[in-house]
mmCIF file of C-alpha atoms in Angstrom:
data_model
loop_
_atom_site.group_PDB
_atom_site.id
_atom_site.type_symbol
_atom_site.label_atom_id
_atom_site.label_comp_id
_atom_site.label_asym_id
_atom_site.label_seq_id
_atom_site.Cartn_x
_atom_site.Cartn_y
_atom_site.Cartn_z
ATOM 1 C CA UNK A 1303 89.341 -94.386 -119.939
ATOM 2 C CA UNK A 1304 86.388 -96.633 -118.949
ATOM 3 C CA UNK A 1305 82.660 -96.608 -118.714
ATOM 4 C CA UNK A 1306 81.421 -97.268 -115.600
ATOM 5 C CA UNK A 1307 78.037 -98.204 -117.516
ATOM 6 C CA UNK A 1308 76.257 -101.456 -117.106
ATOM 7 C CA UNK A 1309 73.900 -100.444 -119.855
ATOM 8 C CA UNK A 1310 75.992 -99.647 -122.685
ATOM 9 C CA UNK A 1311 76.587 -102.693 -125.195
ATOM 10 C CA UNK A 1312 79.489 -105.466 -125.018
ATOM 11 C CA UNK A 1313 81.432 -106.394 -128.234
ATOM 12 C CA UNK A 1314 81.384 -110.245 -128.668
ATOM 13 C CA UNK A 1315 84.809 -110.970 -127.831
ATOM 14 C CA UNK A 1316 83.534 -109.239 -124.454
ATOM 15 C CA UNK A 1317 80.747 -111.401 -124.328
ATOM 16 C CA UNK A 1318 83.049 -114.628 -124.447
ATOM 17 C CA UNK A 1319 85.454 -113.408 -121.508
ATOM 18 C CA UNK A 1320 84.245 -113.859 -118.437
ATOM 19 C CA UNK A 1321 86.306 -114.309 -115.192
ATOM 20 C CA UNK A 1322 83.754 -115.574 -112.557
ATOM 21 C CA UNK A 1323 83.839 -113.901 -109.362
ATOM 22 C CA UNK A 1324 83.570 -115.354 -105.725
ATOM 23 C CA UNK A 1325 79.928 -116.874 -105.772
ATOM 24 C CA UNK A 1326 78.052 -118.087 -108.712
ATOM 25 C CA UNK A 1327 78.281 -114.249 -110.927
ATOM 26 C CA UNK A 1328 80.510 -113.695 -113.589
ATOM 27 C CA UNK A 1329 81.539 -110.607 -114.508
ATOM 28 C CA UNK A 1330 82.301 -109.095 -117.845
ATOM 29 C CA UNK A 1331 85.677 -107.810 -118.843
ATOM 30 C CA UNK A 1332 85.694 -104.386 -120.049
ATOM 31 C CA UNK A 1333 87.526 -103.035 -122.880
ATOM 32 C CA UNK A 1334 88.621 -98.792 -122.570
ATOM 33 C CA UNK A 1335 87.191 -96.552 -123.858
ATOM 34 C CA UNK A 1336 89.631 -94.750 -125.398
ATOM 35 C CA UNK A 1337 93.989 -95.418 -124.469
ATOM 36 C CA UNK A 1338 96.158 -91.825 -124.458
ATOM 37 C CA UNK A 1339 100.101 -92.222 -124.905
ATOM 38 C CA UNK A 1340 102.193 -89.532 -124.255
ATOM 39 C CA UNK A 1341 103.932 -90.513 -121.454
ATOM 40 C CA UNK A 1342 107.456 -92.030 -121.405
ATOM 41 C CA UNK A 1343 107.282 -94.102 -118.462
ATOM 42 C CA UNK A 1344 105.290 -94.693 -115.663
ATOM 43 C CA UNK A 1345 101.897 -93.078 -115.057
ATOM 44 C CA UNK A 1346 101.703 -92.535 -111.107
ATOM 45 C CA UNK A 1347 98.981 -90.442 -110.710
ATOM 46 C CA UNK A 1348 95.831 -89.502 -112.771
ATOM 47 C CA UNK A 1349 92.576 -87.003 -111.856
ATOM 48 C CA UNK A 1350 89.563 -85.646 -113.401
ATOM 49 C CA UNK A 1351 89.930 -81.974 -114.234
ATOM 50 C CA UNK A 1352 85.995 -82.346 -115.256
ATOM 51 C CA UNK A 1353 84.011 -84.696 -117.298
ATOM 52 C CA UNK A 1354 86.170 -84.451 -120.752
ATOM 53 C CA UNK A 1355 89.658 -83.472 -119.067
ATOM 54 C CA UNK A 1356 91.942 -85.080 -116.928
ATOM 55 C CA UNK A 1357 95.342 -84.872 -115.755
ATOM 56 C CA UNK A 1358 98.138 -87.299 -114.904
ATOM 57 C CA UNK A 1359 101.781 -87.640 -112.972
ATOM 58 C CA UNK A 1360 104.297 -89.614 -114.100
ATOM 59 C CA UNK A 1361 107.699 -90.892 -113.718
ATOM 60 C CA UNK A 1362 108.998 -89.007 -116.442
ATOM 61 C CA UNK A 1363 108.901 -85.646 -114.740
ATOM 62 C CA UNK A 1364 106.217 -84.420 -116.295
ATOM 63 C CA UNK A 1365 102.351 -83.513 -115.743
ATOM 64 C CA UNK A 1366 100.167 -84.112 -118.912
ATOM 65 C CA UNK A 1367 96.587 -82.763 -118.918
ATOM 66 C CA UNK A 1368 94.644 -84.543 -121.136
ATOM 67 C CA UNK A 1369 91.268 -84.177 -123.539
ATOM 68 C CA UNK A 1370 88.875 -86.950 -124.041
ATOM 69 C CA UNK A 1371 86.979 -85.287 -126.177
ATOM 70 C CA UNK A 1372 89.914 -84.402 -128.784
ATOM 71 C CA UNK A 1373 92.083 -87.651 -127.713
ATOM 72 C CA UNK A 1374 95.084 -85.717 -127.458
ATOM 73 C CA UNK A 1375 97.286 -83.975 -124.818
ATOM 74 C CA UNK A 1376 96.548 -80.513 -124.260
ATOM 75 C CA UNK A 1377 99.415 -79.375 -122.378
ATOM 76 C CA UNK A 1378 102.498 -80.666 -120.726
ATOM 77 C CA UNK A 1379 104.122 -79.363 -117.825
ATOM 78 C CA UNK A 1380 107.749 -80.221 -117.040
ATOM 79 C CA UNK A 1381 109.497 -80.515 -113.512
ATOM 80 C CA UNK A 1382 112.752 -81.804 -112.329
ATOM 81 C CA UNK A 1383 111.955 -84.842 -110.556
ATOM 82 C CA UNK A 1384 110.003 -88.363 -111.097
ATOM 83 C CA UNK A 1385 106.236 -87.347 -109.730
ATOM 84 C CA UNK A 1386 104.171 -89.984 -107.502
ATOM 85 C CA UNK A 1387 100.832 -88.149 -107.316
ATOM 86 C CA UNK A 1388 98.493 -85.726 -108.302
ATOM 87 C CA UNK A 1389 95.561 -83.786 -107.811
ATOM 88 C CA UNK A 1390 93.028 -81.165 -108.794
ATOM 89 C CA UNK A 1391 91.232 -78.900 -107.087
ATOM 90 C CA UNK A 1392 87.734 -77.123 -108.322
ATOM 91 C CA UNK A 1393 88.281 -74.471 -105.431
ATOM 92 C CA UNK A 1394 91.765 -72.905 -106.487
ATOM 93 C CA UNK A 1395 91.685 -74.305 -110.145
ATOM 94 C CA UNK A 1396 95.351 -75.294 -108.942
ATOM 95 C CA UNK A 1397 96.887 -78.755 -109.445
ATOM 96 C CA UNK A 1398 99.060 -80.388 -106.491
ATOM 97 C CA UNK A 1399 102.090 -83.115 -107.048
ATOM 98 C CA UNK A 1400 103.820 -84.942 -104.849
ATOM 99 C CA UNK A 1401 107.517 -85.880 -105.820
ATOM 100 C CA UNK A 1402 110.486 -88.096 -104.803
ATOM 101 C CA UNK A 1403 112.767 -84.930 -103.798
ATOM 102 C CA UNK A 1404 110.419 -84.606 -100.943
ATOM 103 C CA UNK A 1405 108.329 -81.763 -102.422
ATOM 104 C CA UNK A 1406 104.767 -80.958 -102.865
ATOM 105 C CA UNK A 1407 104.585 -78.365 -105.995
ATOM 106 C CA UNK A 1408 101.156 -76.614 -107.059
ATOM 107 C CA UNK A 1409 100.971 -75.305 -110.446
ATOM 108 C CA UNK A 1410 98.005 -72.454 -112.276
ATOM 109 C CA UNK A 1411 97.449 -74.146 -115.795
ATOM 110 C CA UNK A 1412 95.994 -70.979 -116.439
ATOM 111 C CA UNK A 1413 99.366 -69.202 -117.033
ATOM 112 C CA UNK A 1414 100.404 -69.053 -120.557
ATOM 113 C CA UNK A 1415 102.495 -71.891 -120.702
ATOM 114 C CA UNK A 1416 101.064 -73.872 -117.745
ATOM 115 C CA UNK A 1417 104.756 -74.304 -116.244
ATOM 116 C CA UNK A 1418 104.863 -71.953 -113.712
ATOM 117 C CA UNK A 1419 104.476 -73.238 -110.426
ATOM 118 C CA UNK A 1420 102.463 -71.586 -108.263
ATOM 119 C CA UNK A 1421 104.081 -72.558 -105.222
ATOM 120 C CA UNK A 1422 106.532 -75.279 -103.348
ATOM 121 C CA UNK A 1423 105.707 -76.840 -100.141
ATOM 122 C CA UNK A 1424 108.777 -78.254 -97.868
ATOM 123 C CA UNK A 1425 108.227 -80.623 -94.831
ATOM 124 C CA UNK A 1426 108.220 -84.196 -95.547
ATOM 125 C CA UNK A 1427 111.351 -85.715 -94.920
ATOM 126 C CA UNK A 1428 111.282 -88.625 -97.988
ATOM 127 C CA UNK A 1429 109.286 -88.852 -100.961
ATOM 128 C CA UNK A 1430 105.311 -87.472 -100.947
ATOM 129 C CA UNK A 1431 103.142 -90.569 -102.069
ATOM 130 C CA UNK A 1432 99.759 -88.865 -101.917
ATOM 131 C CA UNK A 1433 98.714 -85.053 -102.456
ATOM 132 C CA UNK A 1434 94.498 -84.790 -101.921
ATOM 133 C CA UNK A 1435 92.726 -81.159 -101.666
ATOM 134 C CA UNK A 1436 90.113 -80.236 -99.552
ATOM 135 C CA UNK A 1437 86.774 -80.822 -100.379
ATOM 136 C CA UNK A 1438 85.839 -77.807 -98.530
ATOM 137 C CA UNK A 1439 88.890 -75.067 -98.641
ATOM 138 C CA UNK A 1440 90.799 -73.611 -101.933
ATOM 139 C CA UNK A 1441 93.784 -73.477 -99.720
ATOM 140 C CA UNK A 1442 94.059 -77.081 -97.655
ATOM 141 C CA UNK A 1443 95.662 -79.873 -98.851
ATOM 142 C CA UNK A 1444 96.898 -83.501 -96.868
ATOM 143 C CA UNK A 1445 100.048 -85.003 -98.192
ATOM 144 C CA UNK A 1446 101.884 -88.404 -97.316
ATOM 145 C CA UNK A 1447 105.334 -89.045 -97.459
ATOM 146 C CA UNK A 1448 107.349 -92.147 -97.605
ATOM 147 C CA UNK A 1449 108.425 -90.534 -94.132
ATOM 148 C CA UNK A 1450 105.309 -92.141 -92.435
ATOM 149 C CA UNK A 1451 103.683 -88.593 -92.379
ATOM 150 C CA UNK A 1452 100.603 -87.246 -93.021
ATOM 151 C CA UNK A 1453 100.561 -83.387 -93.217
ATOM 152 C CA UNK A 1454 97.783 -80.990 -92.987
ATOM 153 C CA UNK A 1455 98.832 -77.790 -95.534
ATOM 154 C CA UNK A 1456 97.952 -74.413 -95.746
ATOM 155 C CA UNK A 1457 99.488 -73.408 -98.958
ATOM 156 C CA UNK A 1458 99.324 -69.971 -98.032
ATOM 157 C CA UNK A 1459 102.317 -71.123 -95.258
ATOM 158 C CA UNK A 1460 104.500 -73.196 -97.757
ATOM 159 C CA UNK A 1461 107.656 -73.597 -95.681
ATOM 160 C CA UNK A 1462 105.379 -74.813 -92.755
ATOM 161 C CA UNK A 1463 102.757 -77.467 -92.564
ATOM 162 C CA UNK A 1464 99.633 -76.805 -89.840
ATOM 163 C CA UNK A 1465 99.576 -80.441 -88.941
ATOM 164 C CA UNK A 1466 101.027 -84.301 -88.606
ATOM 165 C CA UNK A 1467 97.510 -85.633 -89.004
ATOM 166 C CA UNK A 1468 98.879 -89.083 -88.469
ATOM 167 C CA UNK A 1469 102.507 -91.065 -87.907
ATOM 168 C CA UNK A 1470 102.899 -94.221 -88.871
ATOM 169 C CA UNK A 1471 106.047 -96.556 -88.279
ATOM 170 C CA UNK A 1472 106.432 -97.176 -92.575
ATOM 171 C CA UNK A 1473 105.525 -95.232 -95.759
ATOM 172 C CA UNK A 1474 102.198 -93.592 -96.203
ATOM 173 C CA UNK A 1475 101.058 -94.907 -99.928
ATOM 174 C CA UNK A 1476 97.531 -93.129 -100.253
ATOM 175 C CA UNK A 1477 95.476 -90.649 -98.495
ATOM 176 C CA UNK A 1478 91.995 -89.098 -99.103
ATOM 177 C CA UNK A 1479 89.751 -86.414 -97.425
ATOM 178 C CA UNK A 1480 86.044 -85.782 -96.592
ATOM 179 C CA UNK A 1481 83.701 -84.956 -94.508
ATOM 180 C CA UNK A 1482 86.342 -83.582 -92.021
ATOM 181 C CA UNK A 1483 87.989 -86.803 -91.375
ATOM 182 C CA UNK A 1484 91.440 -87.676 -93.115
ATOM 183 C CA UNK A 1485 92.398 -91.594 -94.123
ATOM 184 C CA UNK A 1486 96.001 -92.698 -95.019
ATOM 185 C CA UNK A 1487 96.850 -96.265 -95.781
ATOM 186 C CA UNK A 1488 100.025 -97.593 -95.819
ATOM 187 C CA UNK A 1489 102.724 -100.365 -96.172
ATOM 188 C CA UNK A 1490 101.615 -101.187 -92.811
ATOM 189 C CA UNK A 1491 98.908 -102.984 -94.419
ATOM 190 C CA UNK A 1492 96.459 -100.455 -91.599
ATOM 191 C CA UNK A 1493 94.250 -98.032 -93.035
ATOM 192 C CA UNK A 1494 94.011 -95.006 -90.283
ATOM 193 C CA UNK A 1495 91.505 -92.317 -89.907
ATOM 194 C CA UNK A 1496 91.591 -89.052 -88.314
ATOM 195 C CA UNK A 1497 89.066 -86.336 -87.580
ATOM 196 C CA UNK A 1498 90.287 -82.634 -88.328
#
């Protein structure tokens, strides 16, 4: 975890690294925060929950959420397949993952264990690179697949997506949503955008 600060002080080993950028300003090389291990291989993923808690996706089949405040791991949910993404929505209080057995999985945290998933949606044909909630509905989501897909959800209609928001001729690798327009990017080195 970083600060995004430019006020807040540099240590002096900070001071003496600089890596100039393009032009005559240098820039200073920050130092985190605070590091959280927990994971056993490869983070994927990671979201803000809210300003102390966050959650991440990792290889390891698993989905940590995570509190800055106590530097620990709060709770760990388990699945059966090596995540790529995640995300939280405010709306639902419900967090989304995207996997490499094609599936997007949404989970309650709430629930007394924080394992139980809430519900699976099926449609992408390879694995989902990029899960990203609504900014404006509790029950919308976009995904991207490795399929070249980008799928508008309702997750009240798991088994069938509303949408193909875009198609691209190679893997979608990240999507985002506002303002009622949807980007993707992907290995096509094209970023596309799309109006809902």
């Amino acid at each position: 975890v970083w600060s995004t600060s430019l006020n807040e002080p540099c240590d002096s080993e900070q001071r003496t690294k600089r890596r100039k950028n393009v032009g005559t300003q240098s820039a200073l090389l920050r130092t985190p925060l605070l590091t959280l291990g927990g994971h056993t291989q490869g983070i994927t993923g990671a979201c803000w929950k809210d300003n102390s808690q966050l959650i991440t996706s990792s290889s390891d089949m698993s989905v940590k959420m995570w509190d800055t405040q106590l530097m620990s791991c709060g709770n760990t949910i388990s699945v059966n397949s090596s995540l790529q993404c995640v995300d939280w929505s405010d709306r639902s209080q419900l967090i989304a993952t995207g996997s490499s057995d094609k599936y997007i999985r949404l989970f309650d945290p709430r629930g007394k264990s924080g394992t139980i998933v809430h519900s699976t949606l099926q449609g992408h044909d390879m694995w989902v690179s990029c899960v990203t909630w609504s900014p404006d509905s509790e029950v919308e989501l976009v995904s991207g697949s490795y399929d070249g897909r980008s799928l508008l959800w309702d997750i009240r209609s798991p088994r069938s997506y509303l949408a193909i928001i875009s198609s691209l001729e190679d893997k979608v690798l990240c999507c985002d949503w506002k303002n009622g327009r949807v980007i993707s990017g992907g290995s096509d080195s094209k970023l596309h955008i799309s109006n809902l």
